[in-house]
Coordinates of C-alpha atoms in Angstrom, one line a residue:
M1 CA 126.1 -7.2 -64.6
N2 CA 127.8 -8.0 -61.3
F3 CA 127.2 -11.8 -60.8
E4 CA 128.2 -11.6 -57.1
Q5 CA 125.7 -8.9 -56.4
S6 CA 122.9 -10.5 -58.3
I7 CA 123.2 -13.8 -56.6
F8 CA 123.8 -12.4 -53.1
P9 CA 120.2 -12.6 -51.9
L10 CA 120.1 -16.3 -53.1
T11 CA 123.4 -17.0 -51.4
E12 CA 122.1 -15.5 -48.1
F13 CA 118.8 -17.5 -48.4
L14 CA 120.5 -20.8 -49.1
I15 CA 123.2 -20.4 -46.4
D16 CA 120.3 -19.7 -44.0
N17 CA 118.9 -23.1 -45.2
K18 CA 122.1 -25.1 -44.4
F19 CA 123.6 -24.9 -47.9
S20 CA 127.3 -24.2 -48.4
I21 CA 129.1 -22.9 -51.5
T22 CA 131.1 -25.8 -52.9
K23 CA 132.3 -24.3 -56.2
K24 CA 132.6 -20.7 -57.4
E25 CA 133.8 -19.3 -60.7
Q26 CA 133.3 -16.1 -62.7
Y27 CA 129.6 -16.7 -63.7
F28 CA 128.9 -20.0 -61.9
I29 CA 128.2 -21.0 -58.4
K30 CA 127.3 -24.4 -56.8
Y31 CA 125.5 -24.7 -53.5
S32 CA 125.3 -28.0 -51.7
T33 CA 123.9 -29.9 -48.7
N34 CA 124.3 -33.6 -48.1
S35 CA 121.2 -34.3 -50.2
V36 CA 120.8 -31.4 -52.6
V37 CA 122.9 -29.5 -55.2
I38 CA 121.8 -26.2 -56.8
T39 CA 123.9 -24.6 -59.5
I40 CA 123.5 -21.2 -61.0
A41 CA 125.2 -20.2 -64.3
Y42 CA 124.9 -16.8 -65.9
V43 CA 125.3 -16.5 -69.7
N44 CA 126.3 -12.9 -70.6
L45 CA 125.5 -13.3 -74.3
E46 CA 121.8 -14.2 -73.4
H47 CA 121.6 -12.2 -70.2
L48 CA 120.0 -15.3 -68.6
F49 CA 120.5 -17.4 -65.5
Y50 CA 120.5 -21.2 -65.9
I51 CA 119.5 -23.0 -62.8
H52 CA 120.0 -26.7 -62.1
V53 CA 118.9 -28.8 -59.2
G54 CA 119.6 -32.4 -58.2
Q55 CA 120.4 -34.8 -55.5
N56 CA 124.1 -34.8 -56.5
S57 CA 126.2 -33.2 -59.2
K58 CA 125.6 -36.1 -61.6
S59 CA 121.8 -35.8 -61.5
L60 CA 121.3 -32.1 -62.2
I61 CA 118.1 -31.1 -64.0
E62 CA 117.4 -27.6 -65.4
L63 CA 114.7 -25.7 -63.4
T64 CA 112.6 -23.7 -65.8
P65 CA 109.2 -22.0 -65.7
I66 CA 107.9 -25.0 -67.8
S67 CA 109.3 -27.6 -65.4
I68 CA 107.9 -25.7 -62.4
K69 CA 104.5 -25.5 -64.1
E70 CA 104.4 -29.2 -65.0
V71 CA 106.0 -30.8 -61.9
F72 CA 104.9 -28.4 -59.2
E73 CA 101.6 -27.2 -60.9
D74 CA 102.8 -23.6 -60.2
D75 CA 101.9 -21.3 -63.1
N76 CA 103.5 -18.1 -61.6
F77 CA 106.3 -17.9 -64.1
R78 CA 104.3 -18.9 -67.2
L79 CA 105.1 -15.7 -69.2
Q80 CA 108.8 -16.0 -68.7
S81 CA 111.4 -18.0 -70.7
S82 CA 113.7 -18.4 -67.7
L83 CA 113.8 -17.7 -64.0
T84 CA 115.4 -14.8 -62.3
I85 CA 117.1 -15.0 -58.9
D86 CA 114.1 -13.4 -57.3
N87 CA 111.8 -15.9 -58.9
L88 CA 114.0 -18.7 -57.6
I89 CA 114.0 -17.4 -54.1
S90 CA 110.2 -16.9 -54.2
F91 CA 109.7 -20.4 -55.5
L92 CA 112.0 -22.0 -52.9
K93 CA 110.3 -20.2 -50.1
G94 CA 107.0 -21.5 -51.3
I95 CA 106.0 -24.6 -53.1
G96 CA 109.6 -25.4 -54.0
K97 CA 110.7 -25.8 -50.4
C98 CA 110.6 -29.5 -50.9
L99 CA 113.7 -29.2 -53.2
L100 CA 115.7 -27.7 -50.3
L101 CA 114.6 -30.6 -48.1
G102 CA 115.8 -33.2 -50.7
D103 CA 112.4 -34.7 -51.3
K104 CA 113.3 -37.8 -53.4
K105 CA 109.8 -37.9 -55.0
I106 CA 110.0 -34.4 -56.4
F107 CA 113.5 -35.1 -57.8
K108 CA 112.1 -38.2 -59.4
A109 CA 109.2 -36.3 -60.9
L110 CA 111.6 -33.6 -62.2
N111 CA 113.8 -36.3 -63.7
E112 CA 110.8 -37.9 -65.4
F113 CA 109.7 -34.6 -66.8
S114 CA 113.2 -33.8 -68.1
E115 CA 113.4 -37.2 -69.8
S116 CA 109.9 -36.8 -71.4
Q117 CA 111.0 -33.4 -72.7
V118 CA 114.2 -34.9 -74.2
T119 CA 112.1 -37.7 -75.8
K120 CA 109.6 -35.2 -77.2
Y121 CA 112.4 -33.0 -78.6
T122 CA 114.1 -36.0 -80.2
K123 CA 110.9 -37.1 -81.8
Q124 CA 110.4 -33.5 -83.2
I125 CA 113.9 -33.6 -84.7
I126 CA 113.4 -37.0 -86.3
Q127 CA 110.0 -35.9 -87.7
S128 CA 111.6 -32.8 -89.2
Q129 CA 114.4 -34.8 -90.7
N130 CA 112.0 -37.3 -92.2
I131 CA 109.9 -34.5 -93.7
K132 CA 112.9 -32.8 -95.1
A133 CA 114.1 -36.1 -96.7
A134 CA 110.6 -36.7 -98.0
D135 CA 110.5 -33.2 -99.6
K136 CA 113.8 -33.9 -101.3
A137 CA 112.6 -37.3 -102.6
W138 CA 109.4 -35.8 -103.8
G139 CA 111.3 -33.1 -105.7
Q140 CA 113.4 -35.8 -107.3
K141 CA 110.3 -37.8 -108.1
D142 CA 111.8 -40.7 -106.1
Y143 CA 108.5 -42.0 -104.9
V144 CA 109.9 -45.1 -103.2
A145 CA 112.2 -43.0 -101.0
F146 CA 109.3 -40.5 -100.4
I147 CA 107.0 -43.3 -99.1
K148 CA 109.8 -44.7 -96.9
C149 CA 110.4 -41.2 -95.4
I150 CA 106.7 -40.7 -94.8
D151 CA 106.3 -44.1 -93.2
R152 CA 109.0 -43.2 -90.7
T153 CA 107.0 -40.1 -89.6
E154 CA 104.1 -39.8 -87.2
K155 CA 101.5 -39.4 -89.9
E156 CA 98.9 -37.9 -87.5
L157 CA 101.2 -34.9 -87.2
L158 CA 101.6 -34.3 -90.9
A159 CA 100.0 -31.7 -92.9
E160 CA 97.2 -33.0 -95.2
S161 CA 99.4 -32.1 -98.3
Y162 CA 101.9 -34.9 -97.3
L163 CA 99.1 -37.4 -97.0
K164 CA 97.8 -36.5 -100.5
K165 CA 101.4 -36.7 -101.9
Y166 CA 101.7 -40.1 -100.2
R167 CA 98.6 -41.4 -101.9
I168 CA 99.9 -40.0 -105.2
A169 CA 103.2 -41.7 -104.7
V170 CA 101.6 -45.0 -103.9
N171 CA 99.4 -44.7 -107.0
K172 CA 102.4 -43.9 -109.2
L173 CA 104.2 -47.0 -108.0
Q174 CA 101.2 -49.2 -108.6
K175 CA 101.0 -48.2 -112.3

């Protein structure tokens, strides 16, 4: 894959929209204006482009089909795991034009979405860790530890079997 060739249409489009290239490496390019930064990185191993946008280099947020769907209410890329260069150009010519213009509200919305995704992911990891610890405690018949682990989970997300085990553990400790 020739990175230069694949991003050429995007480079042309962004230069026409007053962007300049401010950093360029083998599989990475950074486009900037006074109020917007767009970076494109290509990962050979995955054969994917990673696209980030922000008001400056410190506030970059990954632009994905999910973020476009949620923030821009644009479902055009719903069946894709990542964006292609053509997808990005199409998006920026349409509903995503506000990004090129540095619309602070849209960057704020993207940032809030990104933070909510991080929070959601963190909760999933913690839930998974607590369930794993509960399974280990149950296997060792350590009902006190099992109850503590289950108490740290979001119980409404648990399988019914954990709630039954929880009741069993409570009953065993009350005897």
